[in-house]
Coordinates of C-alpha atoms in Angstrom, one line a residue:
M1407 CA 0.0 0.0 0.0
A1408 CA 1.3 3.4 -1.0
R1409 CA 2.4 5.7 1.8
R1410 CA -0.2 8.3 2.5
P1411 CA 1.0 12.0 2.3
L1412 CA 0.9 14.0 5.5
W1413 CA -1.5 16.6 4.0
L1414 CA -4.1 13.8 3.6
W1415 CA -4.2 12.7 7.3
P1416 CA -6.5 15.4 8.7
N1417 CA -9.1 14.3 6.2
L1418 CA -8.6 10.6 6.8
L1419 CA -8.9 11.1 10.6
S1420 CA -12.0 13.3 10.1
L1421 CA -10.2 16.2 11.8
D1422 CA -10.9 18.6 9.0
A1423 CA -14.6 19.2 9.8
P1424 CA -14.0 19.9 13.6
I1425 CA -11.3 22.4 12.6
V1426 CA -13.6 24.2 10.2
A1427 CA -16.3 24.2 12.9
L1428 CA -14.1 25.8 15.5
V1429 CA -12.8 28.4 13.1
W1430 CA -16.3 29.6 12.3
F1431 CA -17.4 29.3 15.9
W1432 CA -14.7 31.7 16.9
M1433 CA -15.7 34.1 14.0
Y1434 CA -19.4 34.0 15.2
K1435 CA -18.2 35.0 18.7
Q1436 CA -16.5 38.1 17.3
V1437 CA -19.4 39.0 15.0
W1438 CA -22.1 38.7 17.7
L1439 CA -19.8 40.0 20.5
V1440 CA -20.2 37.0 22.6
K1441 CA -17.3 36.8 25.0
Y1442 CA -18.5 34.3 27.6
H1443 CA -19.7 30.7 27.2
Q1444 CA -19.1 27.5 29.0
P1445 CA -15.4 26.5 28.5
T1446 CA -16.5 23.0 27.4
L1447 CA -18.7 24.3 24.6
P1448 CA -16.0 24.3 21.9
W1449 CA -14.9 20.9 23.0
F1450 CA -18.4 19.6 22.7
L1451 CA -18.8 21.2 19.2
A1452 CA -15.6 19.7 17.9
L1453 CA -16.3 16.2 19.3
A1454 CA -19.9 16.2 18.1
V1455 CA -18.9 17.2 14.6
W1456 CA -16.1 14.6 14.6
C1457 CA -18.6 11.8 15.7
I1458 CA -21.1 12.8 13.0
Y1459 CA -18.4 12.8 10.3
V1460 CA -16.9 9.5 11.4
G1461 CA -20.3 7.9 11.6
D1462 CA -21.2 9.2 8.2
R1463 CA -18.0 8.1 6.6
L1464 CA -18.3 4.6 8.1
M1465 CA -21.8 4.3 6.6
D1466 CA -20.6 5.9 3.3
E1467 CA -17.7 3.4 3.1
R1468 CA -20.2 0.5 3.5
L1469 CA -22.5 1.9 0.8
A1470 CA -19.6 2.6 -1.5
G1471 CA -18.4 -1.0 -1.1
R1472 CA -21.6 -2.2 -2.6
D1473 CA -20.9 -0.3 -5.8
G1474 CA -17.4 -1.6 -6.3
G1475 CA -14.9 0.4 -8.3
R1476 CA -11.9 2.3 -7.1
P1477 CA -12.5 3.7 -3.6
T1478 CA -11.3 7.1 -2.5
A1479 CA -8.5 7.4 0.0
R1480 CA -11.1 8.1 2.7
H1481 CA -13.1 5.0 1.8
G1482 CA -10.0 2.8 1.8
F1483 CA -8.9 4.1 5.1
H1484 CA -12.2 3.6 6.8
R1485 CA -12.5 0.1 5.3
Q1486 CA -9.0 -0.8 6.5
H1487 CA -9.5 0.6 10.1
R1488 CA -13.2 0.0 10.5
G1489 CA -12.9 -1.8 13.8
S1490 CA -10.7 0.8 15.4
L1491 CA -12.8 3.7 14.1
K1492 CA -16.0 2.1 15.5
L1493 CA -14.3 1.9 18.9
A1494 CA -13.1 5.5 18.7
L1495 CA -16.6 6.5 17.6
A1496 CA -18.2 4.8 20.6
M1497 CA -15.8 6.6 22.9
G1498 CA -16.4 9.9 21.1
I1499 CA -20.2 9.6 21.4
F1500 CA -19.8 8.9 25.2
G1501 CA -17.6 11.9 25.5
A1502 CA -19.9 14.1 23.5
L1503 CA -22.9 13.1 25.6
F1504 CA -21.0 13.8 28.8
L1505 CA -20.0 17.3 27.5
L1506 CA -23.6 17.9 26.4
A1507 CA -25.0 16.9 29.8
I1508 CA -22.9 19.6 31.5
Q1509 CA -24.1 22.4 29.2
S1510 CA -26.9 24.6 30.3
R1511 CA -30.5 23.4 30.0
G1512 CA -31.4 26.5 28.0
L1513 CA -28.8 25.5 25.4
H1514 CA -30.3 22.0 25.1
I1515 CA -33.6 23.5 24.3
H1516 CA -32.2 26.2 22.0
G1517 CA -30.2 23.7 20.0
L1518 CA -32.9 21.0 19.8
P1519 CA -34.1 22.0 16.3
I1520 CA -30.6 21.3 14.9
L1521 CA -31.3 17.6 15.4
L1522 CA -33.9 17.6 12.6
P1523 CA -31.5 18.2 9.6
V1524 CA -28.9 15.9 11.2
L1525 CA -31.3 13.0 11.5
A1526 CA -32.8 13.7 8.1
Y1527 CA -29.3 13.7 6.6
F1528 CA -28.5 10.2 8.0
V1529 CA -31.9 8.9 6.8
V1530 CA -31.3 10.2 3.3
S1531 CA -27.7 8.9 3.3
F1532 CA -28.8 5.5 4.3
S1533 CA -31.4 5.3 1.6
D1534 CA -29.2 6.8 -1.0
G1535 CA -26.8 4.6 -3.0
G1536 CA -24.1 7.3 -2.6
R1537 CA -22.8 6.9 -6.1
N1538 CA -24.2 10.2 -7.6
V1539 CA -24.5 13.7 -6.2
S1540 CA -27.4 14.1 -3.9
F1541 CA -28.4 17.8 -3.7
F1542 CA -31.0 17.3 -1.0
K1543 CA -28.4 15.4 1.2
N1544 CA -25.9 18.2 0.7
I1545 CA -28.4 20.9 1.5
L1546 CA -29.3 19.1 4.7
A1547 CA -25.6 18.6 5.6
G1548 CA -24.8 22.3 4.9
V1549 CA -27.7 23.6 6.9
A1550 CA -27.0 21.2 9.9
F1551 CA -23.3 22.2 9.9
A1552 CA -23.8 25.9 9.7
Y1553 CA -26.6 26.1 12.3
G1554 CA -24.9 23.6 14.5
V1555 CA -21.7 25.7 14.6
A1556 CA -23.7 29.0 15.3
V1557 CA -26.3 27.8 17.8
G1558 CA -24.1 27.7 20.9
V1559 CA -22.9 31.3 20.3
H1560 CA -26.3 32.5 19.4
F1561 CA -27.7 31.1 22.6
R1562 CA -25.6 33.6 24.6
R1563 CA -27.2 36.5 22.7
E1564 CA -30.5 35.7 24.6
R1565 CA -32.6 35.9 21.4
P1566 CA -35.2 33.4 20.1
F1567 CA -34.3 30.5 17.8
W1568 CA -36.1 32.2 14.9
D1569 CA -33.6 35.0 15.1
L1570 CA -30.9 32.4 14.5
A1571 CA -32.9 30.7 11.7
L1572 CA -33.3 34.0 9.8
S1573 CA -29.8 35.4 10.6
P1574 CA -28.1 36.6 7.4
E1575 CA -24.7 35.5 8.9
V1576 CA -25.8 31.9 9.3
V1577 CA -27.7 31.8 6.0
V1578 CA -24.7 32.9 3.9
F1579 CA -22.4 30.5 5.8
A1580 CA -24.9 27.7 5.2
G1581 CA -24.8 28.6 1.5
L1582 CA -21.0 28.3 1.5
C1583 CA -21.2 25.0 3.3
I1584 CA -23.8 23.6 0.8
I1585 CA -21.7 24.6 -2.2
N1586 CA -18.6 23.2 -0.7
M1587 CA -20.3 19.9 -0.1
I1588 CA -21.9 19.7 -3.5
A1589 CA -18.5 20.3 -5.1
I1590 CA -16.8 17.6 -3.0
D1591 CA -19.6 15.2 -3.7
H1592 CA -19.2 15.8 -7.4
W1593 CA -15.5 15.5 -7.4
E1594 CA -15.5 12.2 -5.5
S1595 CA -18.5 10.7 -7.4
S1596 CA -17.0 11.5 -10.8
S1597 CA -13.6 9.9 -9.8
R1598 CA -15.0 6.8 -8.1
G1599 CA -14.4 3.7 -10.1
K1600 CA -12.2 5.6 -12.6
N1601 CA -8.4 5.9 -13.1
E1602 CA -7.7 9.6 -12.6
K1603 CA -4.5 9.3 -14.7
E1604 CA -6.6 8.6 -17.8
E1605 CA -8.1 11.4 -19.9
P1606 CA -11.9 11.7 -19.2
G1607 CA -14.2 10.8 -22.1
E1608 CA -16.4 13.2 -23.9
Q1609 CA -19.4 12.4 -21.8
E1610 CA -17.4 12.9 -18.6
R1611 CA -16.1 16.2 -19.9
E1612 CA -19.6 17.4 -20.6
H1613 CA -20.7 16.3 -17.2
R1614 CA -17.8 18.3 -15.6
E1615 CA -18.7 21.4 -17.6
V1616 CA -22.3 21.3 -16.4
Y1617 CA -21.2 21.1 -12.8
R1618 CA -18.5 23.7 -13.3
A1619 CA -21.2 26.1 -14.6
L1620 CA -23.6 25.2 -11.8
L1621 CA -21.0 25.6 -9.0
L1622 CA -19.7 28.9 -10.4
G1623 CA -23.3 30.2 -10.7
L1624 CA -24.1 29.3 -7.1
L1625 CA -20.8 30.9 -6.0
L1626 CA -21.6 34.0 -7.9
V1627 CA -25.0 34.3 -6.3
L1628 CA -23.4 33.8 -2.8
I1629 CA -20.7 36.4 -3.6
V1630 CA -23.3 39.0 -4.8
A1631 CA -25.5 38.4 -1.7
S1632 CA -22.6 38.7 0.7
Y1633 CA -21.3 41.8 -1.0
L1634 CA -24.8 43.5 -0.7
L1635 CA -24.9 42.5 3.0
A1636 CA -21.4 43.8 3.5
V1637 CA -22.5 47.2 2.0
R1638 CA -25.5 47.3 4.3
A1639 CA -23.3 46.4 7.3
E1640 CA -21.3 49.6 6.8
D1641 CA -24.0 51.4 8.7
Y1642 CA -23.5 49.3 11.8
T1643 CA -21.6 50.6 14.8
L1644 CA -18.9 48.0 14.4
Q1645 CA -17.3 46.5 11.3
T1646 CA -17.5 42.9 12.5
H1647 CA -20.6 42.1 10.3
K1648 CA -18.9 43.6 7.3
A1649 CA -15.8 41.6 8.0
F1650 CA -17.8 38.4 8.2
Y1651 CA -19.6 38.9 4.9
L1652 CA -16.3 39.8 3.2
S1653 CA -14.8 36.6 4.7
I1654 CA -17.6 34.6 3.1
I1655 CA -16.6 36.1 -0.3
V1656 CA -13.0 35.0 0.4
G1657 CA -14.1 31.5 1.1
A1658 CA -16.3 31.5 -2.0
G1659 CA -13.4 32.8 -4.1
G1660 CA -11.2 29.9 -2.9
L1661 CA -13.9 27.4 -3.9
G1662 CA -14.2 29.1 -7.2
F1663 CA -10.5 28.8 -7.8
L1664 CA -10.8 25.0 -7.2
V1665 CA -13.8 24.7 -9.4
L1666 CA -12.1 26.4 -12.3
L1667 CA -8.8 24.4 -12.0
R1668 CA -10.2 21.1 -10.8
D1669 CA -8.5 19.2 -13.7
L1670 CA -5.1 20.1 -12.2
F1671 CA -5.8 18.3 -8.9
S1672 CA -6.6 14.7 -7.8
S1673 CA -9.9 14.1 -6.1
D1674 CA -8.1 13.6 -2.8
L1675 CA -6.2 16.8 -3.1
L1676 CA -9.4 18.7 -4.1
R1677 CA -11.1 17.3 -1.0
V1678 CA -8.3 18.7 1.2
L1679 CA -8.1 22.0 -0.6
A1680 CA -11.9 22.4 -0.3
D1681 CA -11.4 22.4 3.5
V1682 CA -8.5 24.9 3.2
A1683 CA -10.9 27.2 1.3
M1684 CA -13.3 27.0 4.4
V1685 CA -10.6 28.2 6.8
L1686 CA -9.0 30.6 4.4
P1687 CA -11.3 33.4 5.6
L1688 CA -9.9 33.2 9.1
P1689 CA -6.7 35.3 8.6
F1690 CA -8.6 37.8 6.5
F1691 CA -11.3 38.2 9.1
Y1692 CA -8.7 38.5 11.9
F1693 CA -6.5 41.1 10.3
Y1694 CA -9.6 43.1 9.3
L1695 CA -10.7 43.3 12.9
V1696 CA -7.1 44.2 13.9
D1697 CA -7.1 46.9 11.4
Y1698 CA -10.3 48.4 12.8
E1699 CA -8.8 48.0 16.3
I1700 CA -11.7 45.7 17.4
I1701 CA -9.1 43.1 18.3
E1702 CA -5.5 43.8 19.4
F1703 CA -2.9 42.0 17.4
G1704 CA -1.9 38.8 19.2
H1705 CA -5.2 38.6 21.0
F1706 CA -8.1 36.4 20.1
S1707 CA -11.2 38.3 21.4
W1708 CA -12.6 41.7 21.0
N1709 CA -11.6 44.3 23.7
L1710 CA -14.8 46.3 24.1
T1711 CA -16.2 47.2 27.5
A1712 CA -19.9 47.4 26.6
P1713 CA -20.7 44.7 24.0
G1714 CA -24.4 44.7 24.6
Q1715 CA -24.7 48.3 23.6
L1716 CA -22.6 47.9 20.4
D1717 CA -24.2 44.8 18.9
G1718 CA -24.7 45.8 15.3
G1719 CA -27.1 43.0 14.4

């Protein structure tokens, strides 16, 4: 078996999604001026996301095994270490439940609706063969991820759940997540069962062009919407909202780069770079806030004394 490159290991170990979740969790804290939460909340978020992704990948590996063909590196890894990953998943679920139990009861109630898209996703995944792109499944996954990341921060704003459901910050992030997942699903499904070193046939090239146009169109809509929201956010007391919307544009631009140049990369490398595109907004967001003196350089939280009075949302 060929030695796996170091850059692939975060994806193989399902560490990519928790990292992305924590990045955007921190960004939501800055946008919504939430400084205090239970110290175990980020740990619970990361562990819960990890468990969901490992469970999904174990199920995905089993479904992919029915179809035959050349598995992706992720499928091969989960097939090879299925027993160890099942044990790790059981321990992870136990740890996540423990961390959930020590969160506030109000957060339990506030976050309960997030279970609906998560459960619906697993139902759809189990009934789906997993060979072709499932738009409905990716929409469910993107919505569950975006709202799951934001709900713990939003709870500290002491606003109703409907405020979270209609929050522009969460809606555009959900859009970015959905497009990211559709792109990854397309890249992996189009390479499954094929030798990537061979030139794609005419039908495959046409298929890729259709998805390239679709993904670029969706990204363009997201970029325009985020730009308009950023322009509107200039009237807010602080520039955190504007920085957030511009960060969405940065992430969308990174995905657009991958969509345009997908033929230069393998499906495994595309999968990793898609995650890089999701964390690419972090340095832009951070230095934007530093430039506006909302965060001091070297610090990782805003330094305002009356956050409740300056919430621009």
